[in-house]
Coordinates of C-alpha atoms in Angstrom, one line a residue:
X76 CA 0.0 0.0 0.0
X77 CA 2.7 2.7 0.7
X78 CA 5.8 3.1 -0.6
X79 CA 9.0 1.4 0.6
X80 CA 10.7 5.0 0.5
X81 CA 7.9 6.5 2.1
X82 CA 8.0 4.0 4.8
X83 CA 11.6 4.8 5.3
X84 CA 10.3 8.3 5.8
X85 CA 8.2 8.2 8.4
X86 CA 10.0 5.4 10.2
X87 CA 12.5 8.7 10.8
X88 CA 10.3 11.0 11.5
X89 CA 8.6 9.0 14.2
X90 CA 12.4 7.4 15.8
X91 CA 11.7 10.1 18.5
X92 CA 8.4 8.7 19.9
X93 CA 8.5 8.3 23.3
X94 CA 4.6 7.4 23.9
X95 CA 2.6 4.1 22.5
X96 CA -0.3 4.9 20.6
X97 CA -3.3 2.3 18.5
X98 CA -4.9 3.0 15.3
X99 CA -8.4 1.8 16.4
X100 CA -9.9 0.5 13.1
X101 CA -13.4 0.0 12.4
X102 CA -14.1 -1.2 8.6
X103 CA -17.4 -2.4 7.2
X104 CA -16.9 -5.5 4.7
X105 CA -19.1 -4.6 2.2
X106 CA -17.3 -1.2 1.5
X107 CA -15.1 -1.8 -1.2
X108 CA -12.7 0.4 0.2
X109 CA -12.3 -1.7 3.4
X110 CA -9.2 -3.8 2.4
X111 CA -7.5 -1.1 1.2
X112 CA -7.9 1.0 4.6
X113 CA -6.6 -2.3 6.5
X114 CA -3.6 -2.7 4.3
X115 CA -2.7 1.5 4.7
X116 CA -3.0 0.8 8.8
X117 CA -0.5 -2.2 9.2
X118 CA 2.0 -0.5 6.7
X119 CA 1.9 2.7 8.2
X120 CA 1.9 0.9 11.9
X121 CA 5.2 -1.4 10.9
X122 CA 7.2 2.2 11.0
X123 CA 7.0 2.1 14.7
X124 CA 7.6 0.1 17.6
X125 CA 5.0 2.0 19.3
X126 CA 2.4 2.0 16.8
X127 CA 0.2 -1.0 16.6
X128 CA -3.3 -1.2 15.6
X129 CA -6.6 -3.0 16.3
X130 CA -9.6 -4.3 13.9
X131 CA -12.8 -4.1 14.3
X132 CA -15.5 -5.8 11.5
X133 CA -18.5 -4.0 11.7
X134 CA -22.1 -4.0 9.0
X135 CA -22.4 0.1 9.1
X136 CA -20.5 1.0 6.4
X137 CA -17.6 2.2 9.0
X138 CA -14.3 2.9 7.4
X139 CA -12.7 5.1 9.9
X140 CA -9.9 4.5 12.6
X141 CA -8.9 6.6 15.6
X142 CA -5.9 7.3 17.3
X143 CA -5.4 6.0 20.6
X144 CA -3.0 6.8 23.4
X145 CA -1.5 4.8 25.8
X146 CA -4.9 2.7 25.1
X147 CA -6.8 6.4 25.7
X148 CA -8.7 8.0 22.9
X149 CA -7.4 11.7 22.2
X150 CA -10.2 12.5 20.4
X151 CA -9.1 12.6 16.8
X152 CA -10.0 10.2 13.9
X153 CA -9.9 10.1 10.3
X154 CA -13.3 8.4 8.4
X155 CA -11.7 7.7 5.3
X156 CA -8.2 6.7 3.7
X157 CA -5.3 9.8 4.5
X158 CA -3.5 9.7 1.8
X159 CA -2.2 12.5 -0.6
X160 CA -2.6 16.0 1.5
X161 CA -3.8 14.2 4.3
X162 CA -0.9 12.0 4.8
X163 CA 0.3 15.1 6.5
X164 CA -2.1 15.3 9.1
X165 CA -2.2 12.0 9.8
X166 CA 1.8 12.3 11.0
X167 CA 1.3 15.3 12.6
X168 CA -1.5 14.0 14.7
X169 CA 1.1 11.8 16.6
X170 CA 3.8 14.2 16.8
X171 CA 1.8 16.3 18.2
X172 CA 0.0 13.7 20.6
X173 CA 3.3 13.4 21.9
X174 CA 4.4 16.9 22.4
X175 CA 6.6 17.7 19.2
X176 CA 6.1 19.3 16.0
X177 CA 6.4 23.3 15.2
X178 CA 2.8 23.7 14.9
X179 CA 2.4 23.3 18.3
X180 CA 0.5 26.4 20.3
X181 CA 1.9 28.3 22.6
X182 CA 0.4 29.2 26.0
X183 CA -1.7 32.1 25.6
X184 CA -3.3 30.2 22.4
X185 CA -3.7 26.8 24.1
X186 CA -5.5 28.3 27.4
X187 CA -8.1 29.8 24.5
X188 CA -8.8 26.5 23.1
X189 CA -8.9 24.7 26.9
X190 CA -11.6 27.4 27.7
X191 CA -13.9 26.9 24.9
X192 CA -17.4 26.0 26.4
X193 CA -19.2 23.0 26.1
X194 CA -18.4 19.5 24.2
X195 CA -17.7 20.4 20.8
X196 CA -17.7 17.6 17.9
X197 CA -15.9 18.9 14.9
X198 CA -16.4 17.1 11.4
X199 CA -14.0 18.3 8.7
X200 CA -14.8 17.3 4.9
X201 CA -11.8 17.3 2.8
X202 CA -10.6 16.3 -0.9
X203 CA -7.2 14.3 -1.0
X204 CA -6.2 16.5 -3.7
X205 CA -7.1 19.8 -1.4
X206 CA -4.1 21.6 -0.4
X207 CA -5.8 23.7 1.8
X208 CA -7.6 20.9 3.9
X209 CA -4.9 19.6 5.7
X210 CA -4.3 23.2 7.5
X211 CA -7.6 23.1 8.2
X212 CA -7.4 19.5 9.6
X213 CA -4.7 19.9 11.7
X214 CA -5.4 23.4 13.1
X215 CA -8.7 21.1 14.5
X216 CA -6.8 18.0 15.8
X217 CA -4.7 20.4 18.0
X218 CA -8.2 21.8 19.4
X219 CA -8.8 18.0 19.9
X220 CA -5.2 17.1 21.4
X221 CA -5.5 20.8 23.7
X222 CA -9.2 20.1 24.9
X223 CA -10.4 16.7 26.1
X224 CA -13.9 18.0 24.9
X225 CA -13.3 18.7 21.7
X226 CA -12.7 15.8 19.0
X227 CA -12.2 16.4 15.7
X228 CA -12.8 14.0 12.7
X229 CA -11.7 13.4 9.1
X230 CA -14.1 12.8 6.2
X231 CA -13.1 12.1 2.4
X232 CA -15.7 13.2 0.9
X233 CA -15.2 11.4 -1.8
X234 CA -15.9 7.7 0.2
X235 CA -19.6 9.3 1.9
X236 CA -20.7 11.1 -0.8
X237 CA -24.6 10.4 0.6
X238 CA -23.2 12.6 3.3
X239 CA -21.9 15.1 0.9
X240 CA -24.8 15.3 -1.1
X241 CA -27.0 15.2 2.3
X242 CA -25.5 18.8 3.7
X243 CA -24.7 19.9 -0.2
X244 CA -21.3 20.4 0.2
X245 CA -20.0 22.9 -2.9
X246 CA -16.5 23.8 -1.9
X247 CA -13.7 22.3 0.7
X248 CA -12.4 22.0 3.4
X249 CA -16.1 22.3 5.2
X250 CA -16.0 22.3 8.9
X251 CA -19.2 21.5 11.1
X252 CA -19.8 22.0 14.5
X253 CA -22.3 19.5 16.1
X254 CA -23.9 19.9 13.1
X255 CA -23.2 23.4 12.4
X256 CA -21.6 24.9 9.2
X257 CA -18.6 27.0 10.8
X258 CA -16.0 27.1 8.1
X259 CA -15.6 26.5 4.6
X260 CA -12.5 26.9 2.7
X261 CA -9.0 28.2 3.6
X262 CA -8.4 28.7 7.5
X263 CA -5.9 28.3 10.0
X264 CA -5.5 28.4 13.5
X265 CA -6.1 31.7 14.7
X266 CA -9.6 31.6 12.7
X267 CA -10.9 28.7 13.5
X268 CA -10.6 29.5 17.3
X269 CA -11.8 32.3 16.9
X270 CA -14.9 31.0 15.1
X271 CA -15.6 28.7 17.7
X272 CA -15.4 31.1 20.3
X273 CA -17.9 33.0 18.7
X274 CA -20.3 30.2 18.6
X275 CA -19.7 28.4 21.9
X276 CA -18.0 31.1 23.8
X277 CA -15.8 30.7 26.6
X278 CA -14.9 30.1 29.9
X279 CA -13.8 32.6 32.4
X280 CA -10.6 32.2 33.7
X281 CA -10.7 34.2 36.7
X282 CA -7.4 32.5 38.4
X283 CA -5.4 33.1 35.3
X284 CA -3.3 36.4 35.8
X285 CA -3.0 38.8 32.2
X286 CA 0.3 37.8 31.0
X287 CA 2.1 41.6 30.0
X288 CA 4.4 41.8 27.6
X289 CA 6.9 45.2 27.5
X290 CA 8.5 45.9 24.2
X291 CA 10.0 49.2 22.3
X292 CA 7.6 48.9 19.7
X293 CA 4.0 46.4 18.8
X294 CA 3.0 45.5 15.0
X295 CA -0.2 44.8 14.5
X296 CA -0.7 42.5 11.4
X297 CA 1.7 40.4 9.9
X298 CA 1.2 40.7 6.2
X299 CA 3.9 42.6 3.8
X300 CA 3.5 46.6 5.4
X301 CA 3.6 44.6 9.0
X302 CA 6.4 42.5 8.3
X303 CA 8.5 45.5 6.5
X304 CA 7.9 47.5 9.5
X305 CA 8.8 44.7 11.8
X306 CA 12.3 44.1 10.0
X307 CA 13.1 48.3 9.8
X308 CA 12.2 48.3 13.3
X309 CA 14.6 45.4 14.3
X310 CA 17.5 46.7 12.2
X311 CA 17.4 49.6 14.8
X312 CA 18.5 47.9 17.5
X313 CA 14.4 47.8 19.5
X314 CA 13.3 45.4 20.7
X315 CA 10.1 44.7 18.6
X316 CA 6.5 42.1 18.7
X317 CA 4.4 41.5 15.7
X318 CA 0.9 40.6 17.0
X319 CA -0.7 39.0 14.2
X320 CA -3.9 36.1 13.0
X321 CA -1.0 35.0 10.5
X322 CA 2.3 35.6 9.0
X323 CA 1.2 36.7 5.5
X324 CA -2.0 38.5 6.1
X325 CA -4.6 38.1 3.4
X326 CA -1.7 37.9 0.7
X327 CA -1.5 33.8 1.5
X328 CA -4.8 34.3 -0.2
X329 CA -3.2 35.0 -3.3
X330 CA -1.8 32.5 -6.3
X331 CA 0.1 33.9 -8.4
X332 CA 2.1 37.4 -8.1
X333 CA 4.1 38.4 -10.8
X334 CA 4.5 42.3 -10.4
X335 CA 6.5 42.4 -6.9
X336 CA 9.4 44.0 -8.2
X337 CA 12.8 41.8 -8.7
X338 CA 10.3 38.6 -7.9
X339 CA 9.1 37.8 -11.6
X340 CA 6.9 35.4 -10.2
X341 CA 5.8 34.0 -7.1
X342 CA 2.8 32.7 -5.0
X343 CA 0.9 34.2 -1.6
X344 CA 1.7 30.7 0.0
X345 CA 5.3 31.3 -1.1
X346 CA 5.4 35.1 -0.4
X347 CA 4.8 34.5 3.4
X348 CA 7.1 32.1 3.8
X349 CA 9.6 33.9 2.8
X350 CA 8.3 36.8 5.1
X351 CA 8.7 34.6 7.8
X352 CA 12.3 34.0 7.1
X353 CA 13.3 37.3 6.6
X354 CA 11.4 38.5 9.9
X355 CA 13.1 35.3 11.7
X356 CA 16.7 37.1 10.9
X357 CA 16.3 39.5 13.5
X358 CA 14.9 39.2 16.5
X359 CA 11.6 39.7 16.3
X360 CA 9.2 38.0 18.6
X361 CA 6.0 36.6 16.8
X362 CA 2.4 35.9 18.2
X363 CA 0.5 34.5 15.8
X364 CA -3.2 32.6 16.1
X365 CA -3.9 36.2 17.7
X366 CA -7.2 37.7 18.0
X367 CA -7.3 41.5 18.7
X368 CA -9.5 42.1 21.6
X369 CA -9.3 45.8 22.1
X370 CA -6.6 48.8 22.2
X371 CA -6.0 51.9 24.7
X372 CA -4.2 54.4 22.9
X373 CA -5.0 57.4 25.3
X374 CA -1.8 57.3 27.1
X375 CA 1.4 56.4 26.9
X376 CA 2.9 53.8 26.2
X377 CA -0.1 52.0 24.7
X378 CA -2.1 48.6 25.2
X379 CA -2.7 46.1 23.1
X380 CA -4.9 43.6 24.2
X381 CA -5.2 40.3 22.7
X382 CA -7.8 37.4 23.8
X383 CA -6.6 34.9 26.0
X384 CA -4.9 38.0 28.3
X385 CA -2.4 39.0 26.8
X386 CA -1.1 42.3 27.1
X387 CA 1.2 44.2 25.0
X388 CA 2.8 47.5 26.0
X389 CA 4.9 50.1 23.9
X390 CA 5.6 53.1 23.3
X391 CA 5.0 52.7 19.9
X392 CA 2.6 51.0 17.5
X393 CA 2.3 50.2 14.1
X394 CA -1.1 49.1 13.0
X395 CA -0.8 47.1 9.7
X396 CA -4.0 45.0 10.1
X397 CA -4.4 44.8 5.9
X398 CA -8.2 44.2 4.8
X399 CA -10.6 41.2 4.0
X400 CA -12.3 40.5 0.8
X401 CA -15.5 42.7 0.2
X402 CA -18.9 41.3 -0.4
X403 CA -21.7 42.3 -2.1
X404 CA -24.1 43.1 1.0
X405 CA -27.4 41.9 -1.4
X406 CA -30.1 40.1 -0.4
X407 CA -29.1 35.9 0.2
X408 CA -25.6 36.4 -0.5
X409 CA -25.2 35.2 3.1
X410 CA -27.5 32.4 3.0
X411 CA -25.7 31.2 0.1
X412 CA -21.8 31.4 1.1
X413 CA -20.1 28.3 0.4
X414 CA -23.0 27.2 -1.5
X415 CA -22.6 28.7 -4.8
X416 CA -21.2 32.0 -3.4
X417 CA -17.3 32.2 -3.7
X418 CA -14.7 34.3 -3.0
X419 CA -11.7 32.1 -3.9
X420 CA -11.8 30.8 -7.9
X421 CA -8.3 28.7 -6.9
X422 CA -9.9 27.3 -3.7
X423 CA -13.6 26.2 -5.4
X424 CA -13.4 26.5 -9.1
X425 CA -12.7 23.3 -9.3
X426 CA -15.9 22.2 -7.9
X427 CA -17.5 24.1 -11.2
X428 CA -16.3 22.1 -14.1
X429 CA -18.3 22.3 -17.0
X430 CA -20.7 24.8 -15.2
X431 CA -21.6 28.2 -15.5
X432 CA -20.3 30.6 -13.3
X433 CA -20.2 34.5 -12.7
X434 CA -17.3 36.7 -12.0
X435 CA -18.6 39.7 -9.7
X436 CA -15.8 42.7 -10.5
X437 CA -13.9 43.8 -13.3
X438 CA -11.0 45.0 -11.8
X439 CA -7.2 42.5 -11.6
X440 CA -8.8 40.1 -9.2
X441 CA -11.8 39.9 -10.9
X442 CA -10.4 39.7 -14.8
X443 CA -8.2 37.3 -13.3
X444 CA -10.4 35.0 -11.8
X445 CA -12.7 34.8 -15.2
X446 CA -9.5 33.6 -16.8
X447 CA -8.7 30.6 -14.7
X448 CA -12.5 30.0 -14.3
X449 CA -12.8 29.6 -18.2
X450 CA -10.6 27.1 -18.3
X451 CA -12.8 24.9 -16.2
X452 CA -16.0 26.1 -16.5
X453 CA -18.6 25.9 -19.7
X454 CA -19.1 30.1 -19.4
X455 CA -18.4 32.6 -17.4
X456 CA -20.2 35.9 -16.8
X457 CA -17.9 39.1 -15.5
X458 CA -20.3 42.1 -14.0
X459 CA -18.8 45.1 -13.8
X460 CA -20.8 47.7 -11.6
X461 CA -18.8 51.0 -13.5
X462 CA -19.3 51.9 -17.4
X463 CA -15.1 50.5 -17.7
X464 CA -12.9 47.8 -16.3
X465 CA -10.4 48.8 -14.1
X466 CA -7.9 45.7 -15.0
X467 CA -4.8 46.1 -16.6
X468 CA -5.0 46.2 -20.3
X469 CA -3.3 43.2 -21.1
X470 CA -5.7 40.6 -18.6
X471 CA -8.5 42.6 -20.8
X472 CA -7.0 41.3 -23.6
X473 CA -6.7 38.0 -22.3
X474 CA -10.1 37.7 -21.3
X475 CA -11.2 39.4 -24.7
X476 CA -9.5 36.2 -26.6
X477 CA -11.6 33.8 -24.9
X478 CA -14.9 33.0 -26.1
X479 CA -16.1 31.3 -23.2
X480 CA -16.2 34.4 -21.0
X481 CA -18.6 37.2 -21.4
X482 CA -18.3 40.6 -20.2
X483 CA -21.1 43.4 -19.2
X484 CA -20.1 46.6 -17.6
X485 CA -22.6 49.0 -16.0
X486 CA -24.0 46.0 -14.2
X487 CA -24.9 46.1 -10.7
X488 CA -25.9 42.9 -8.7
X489 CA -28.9 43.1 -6.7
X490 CA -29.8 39.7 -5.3
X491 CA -28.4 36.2 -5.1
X492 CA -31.3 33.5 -5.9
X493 CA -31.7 29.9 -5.2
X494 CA -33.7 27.0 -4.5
X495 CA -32.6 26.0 -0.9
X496 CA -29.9 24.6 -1.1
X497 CA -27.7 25.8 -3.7
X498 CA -27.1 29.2 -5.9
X499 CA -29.4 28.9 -9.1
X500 CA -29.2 32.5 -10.2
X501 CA -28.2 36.5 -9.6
X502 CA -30.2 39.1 -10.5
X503 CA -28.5 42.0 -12.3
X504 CA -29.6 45.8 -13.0
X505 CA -28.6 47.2 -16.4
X506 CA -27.4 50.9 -14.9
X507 CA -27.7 52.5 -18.3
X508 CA -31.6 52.3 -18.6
X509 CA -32.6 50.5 -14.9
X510 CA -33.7 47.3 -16.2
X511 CA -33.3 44.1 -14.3
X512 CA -33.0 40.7 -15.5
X513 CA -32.3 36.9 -14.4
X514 CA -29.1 35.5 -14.8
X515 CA -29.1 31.2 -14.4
X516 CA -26.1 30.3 -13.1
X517 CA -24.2 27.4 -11.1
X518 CA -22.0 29.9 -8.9
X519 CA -20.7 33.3 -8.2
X520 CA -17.0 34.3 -7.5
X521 CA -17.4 38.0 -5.7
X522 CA -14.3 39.7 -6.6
X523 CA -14.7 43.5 -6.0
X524 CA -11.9 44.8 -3.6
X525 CA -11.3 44.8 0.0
X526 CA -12.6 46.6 2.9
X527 CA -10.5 47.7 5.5
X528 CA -9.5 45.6 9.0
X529 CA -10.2 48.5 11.1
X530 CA -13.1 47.6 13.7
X531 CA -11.2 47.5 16.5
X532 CA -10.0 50.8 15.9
X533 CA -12.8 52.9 15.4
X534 CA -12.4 54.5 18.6
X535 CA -9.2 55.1 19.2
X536 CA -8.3 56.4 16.2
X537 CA -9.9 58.6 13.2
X538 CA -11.1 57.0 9.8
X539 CA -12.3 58.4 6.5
X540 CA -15.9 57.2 5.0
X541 CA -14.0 54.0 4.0
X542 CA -12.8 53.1 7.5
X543 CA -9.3 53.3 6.6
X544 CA -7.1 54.9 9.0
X545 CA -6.0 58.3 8.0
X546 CA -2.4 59.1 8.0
X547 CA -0.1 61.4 6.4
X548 CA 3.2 61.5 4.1
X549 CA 5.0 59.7 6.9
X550 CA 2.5 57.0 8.0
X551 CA 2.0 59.0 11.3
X552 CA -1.8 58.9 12.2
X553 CA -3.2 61.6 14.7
X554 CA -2.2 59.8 17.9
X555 CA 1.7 60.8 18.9
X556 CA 3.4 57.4 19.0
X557 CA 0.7 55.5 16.5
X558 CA 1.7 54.7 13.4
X559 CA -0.2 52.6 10.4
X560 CA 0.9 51.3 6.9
X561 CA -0.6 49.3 4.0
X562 CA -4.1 48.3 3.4
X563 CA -5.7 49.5 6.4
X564 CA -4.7 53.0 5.6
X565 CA -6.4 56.0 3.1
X566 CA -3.0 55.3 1.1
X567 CA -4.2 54.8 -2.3
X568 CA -3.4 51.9 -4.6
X569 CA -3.4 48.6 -2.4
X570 CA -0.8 46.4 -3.4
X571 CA 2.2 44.5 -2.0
X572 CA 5.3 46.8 -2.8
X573 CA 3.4 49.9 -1.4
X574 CA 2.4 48.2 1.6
X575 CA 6.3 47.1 1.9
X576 CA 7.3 50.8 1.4
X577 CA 4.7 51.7 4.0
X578 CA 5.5 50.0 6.8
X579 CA 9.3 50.7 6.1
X580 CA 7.9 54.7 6.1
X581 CA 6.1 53.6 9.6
X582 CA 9.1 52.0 11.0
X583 CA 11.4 55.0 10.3
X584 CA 8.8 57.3 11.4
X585 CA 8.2 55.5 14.9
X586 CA 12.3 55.5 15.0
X587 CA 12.7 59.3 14.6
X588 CA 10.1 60.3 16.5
X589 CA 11.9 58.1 19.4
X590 CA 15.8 59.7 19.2
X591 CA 13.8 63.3 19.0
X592 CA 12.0 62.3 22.2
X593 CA 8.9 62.8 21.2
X594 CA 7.4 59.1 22.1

């Protein structure tokens, strides 16, 4: 079943395991799929001395197995065959039962998860080929590993496609939550928690003490204006935090990027790698997974506080929280997210072979995303709302040359119809004479712009009409010591080499306002 390398592999990476731990099989012998799952188990068992495995014939169509500790369930399991993508988690899931692995949380995050309310049963349902499941996956089995009453589980969709079809599941990974949709597509950590402290809340911790942390200067964000500001900042000699949800910001959202000057090509995944590495030269102290709670920027030096406790004190910040995709706001656009409304073609295209689809924007993103869509889907429809497109010239000439894609400018979307369960329509106003009209469609990618990360800032600090934070020339805002760069700011043009330049600007701002003594 696997490889003889592969074995090799893992044999290596688990030569450090210090606990014993079952795969607790359960396998139905009607499913065709049964021997298969048996044969995966006792090769992938055989690369341990402390792996072994038991089997369990049942007549429920089970093909599932969970991972057992020291004889003790730790509340994960995977329904379905791991292989491709999931491999991943599947390893991870006993190094990180047994305390090792990067991904690990640290404190603050881990006391988050512990005081989640309630019992929580999580069901994640994934694609093999999926690259963004297994983040998904094993942010969850760490919830599971943290919290003995959470458990998280595995599906392939693919092997319980009654189940599929049941909750009409359009796009993966999608997370439930004792039943619940919480989650559909590309999330990590930091999210997730945060979703499901939304839903379930938590625990007060009253015996826990806020944990303060002193440093010269706080980040806020950690995509490309945050991390540039983080590195200026630490070439100065101060000692420096970057408080962000993740390294990358909303850029990891992002395929492919070919205008970053001097980088003719590279990806969002790729790009916040490598702003991980550079930030890791210097020493910078990162908290990711964070979620902003509130700030106090009425004295000095100011509070950042972060959920869990955490406190972070400076007498200088840089707020470089980016912005999140902007949606429509029409009638059932809600109702209908991860059910035929989309905001990632890379992520859910797929799911629209041979299906007609609507691009909602004209601008790069949008033009873009009609591009790749033609090349899967039967037609695709781009709305513009103004009388032009705002994309560069030569994706309108891309998009021009293919005849499955169909452009209408002047077009504003109004409502997103359906029949339940999935996205069978959107209805579209001609703004050159007011006339609506019906357009029958499988999906809908929204594509126009972002909006601003600013909430937690709208009383500490001043914002324009668009809720972006208002600062000048220098990326100085109106707060002495408070400083903000990139997308979150009224600087015009958002893209990844201004944002750099930005929170560069920021750094060196925050720097010269400290040797003049003015923070």
């Amino acid at each position: 079943m696997l490889d003889t390398s592969i074995l090799k592999q893992v044999s290596d990476v688990f030569a450090g395991l210090e606990n014993d731990y079952t795969l607790d099989v359960r396998t139905d012998a009607s499913r065709a799929e049964a021997a298969e799952l048996k044969a995966f188990v006792n090769d992938f068992v055989s690369t341990s001395t402390h792996l072994s495995a038991n089997f369990t014939d049942t007549n429920d169509a089970q093909l599932s197995f969970s991972l057992l500790k020291g004889g003790q369930p730790v509340g994960i399991t995977f329904r379905g065959i791991p292989n491709g993508h999931e491999f991943t988690s599947l390893l991870l899931a006993i190094l990180n039962a047994d305390g090792k692995g990067k991904n690990l949380p640290d404190e603050a995050i881990s006391r988050r998860i512990a005081n989640l309310k309630g019992d929580i049963k999580l069901q994640t349902y994934v694609s093999l080929t999926c690259t963004n499941c297994p983040d998904v996956v094993q942010a969850l089995n760490i919830m599971a590993l943290t919290n003995s009453r959470v458990s998280s589980e595995m599906i392939d969709g693919a092997l319980f496609q009654d189940e599929v079809a049941r909750l009409n599941i359009q796009a993966v990974p999608a997370v439930y939550a004792n039943g619940e949709l919480l989650h559909i597509g590309r999330g990590d950590l930091g999210e997730l928690l945060g979703k499901l402290e939304d839903m379930f809340g938590s625990e007060d911790d009253n015996n826990a003490e806020p944990v303060e942390r002193q440093f010269d200067l706080v980040v806020i964000g950690g995509g490309p204006a945050g991390a540039a500001a983080a590195i200026y900042s630490a070439r100065k000699g101060l000692k420096v935090a970057v408080v962000a949800g993740r390294i990358g910001g909303q850029v990891k959202d992002t395929v492919g990027i070919e205008n970053l000057v001097s980088v003719p090509q590279t990806t969002g995944a790729q790009l916040a790698d490598d702003l991980r590495s550079h930030i890791g030269h210097y020493p910078v102290e990162i908290f990711e997974n964070r979620k902003l709670d509130s700030v106090d920027f009425s004295q000095s030096p100011k509070r950042v506080y972060a959920k869990g406790g955490e406190v972070f004190v400076a007498p200088a910040v840089v707020v470089a929280t980016g912005a999140s995709w902007r949606r429509l706001n029409v009638d059932d656009e809600a109702k209908y997210m991860g059910k035929g409304v989309h905001f990632c073609p890379h992520c859910d295209g797929p799911f629209y072979k041979g299906k007609n689809v609507a691009v909602v924007g004209g601008g790069n993103s949008g033009i873009e995303a009609a591009i790749d869509l033609a090349g899967i889907c039967k037609h695709v429809t781009v709305l513009e709302f103004a009388d032009t497109l705002r994309a560069d010239t030569v994706l309108q000439e891309k998009a021009a040359s293919m005849p499955n894609i169909e452009i209408f400018k002047s077009s504003q979307t109004t409502r997103v119809l359906g029949d339940g369960n999935h996205v069978t329509a959107i209805r579209v106003k001609d703004r050159t004479n007011e006339e609506e009209r019906e357009i029958a469609l499988d999906g809908v990618f929204v594509q126009i712009g972002l909006a601003a990360n600013t909430e937690h800032f709208r009383d500490a600090l001043p914002l324009n009409e668009r809720r972006e934070i208002e600062v000048d020339a220098t990326c100085r805002t109106s707060i002495p010591g408070v400083y903000a760069a990139g997308d979150c700011t009224n600087v015009p043009y958002k893209q990844i080499v201004i944002a750099m330049g930005e929170g560069a600007k920021a750094a060196l701002s925050a720097f010269d306002d400290r040797i003049r003594g003015l923070i």
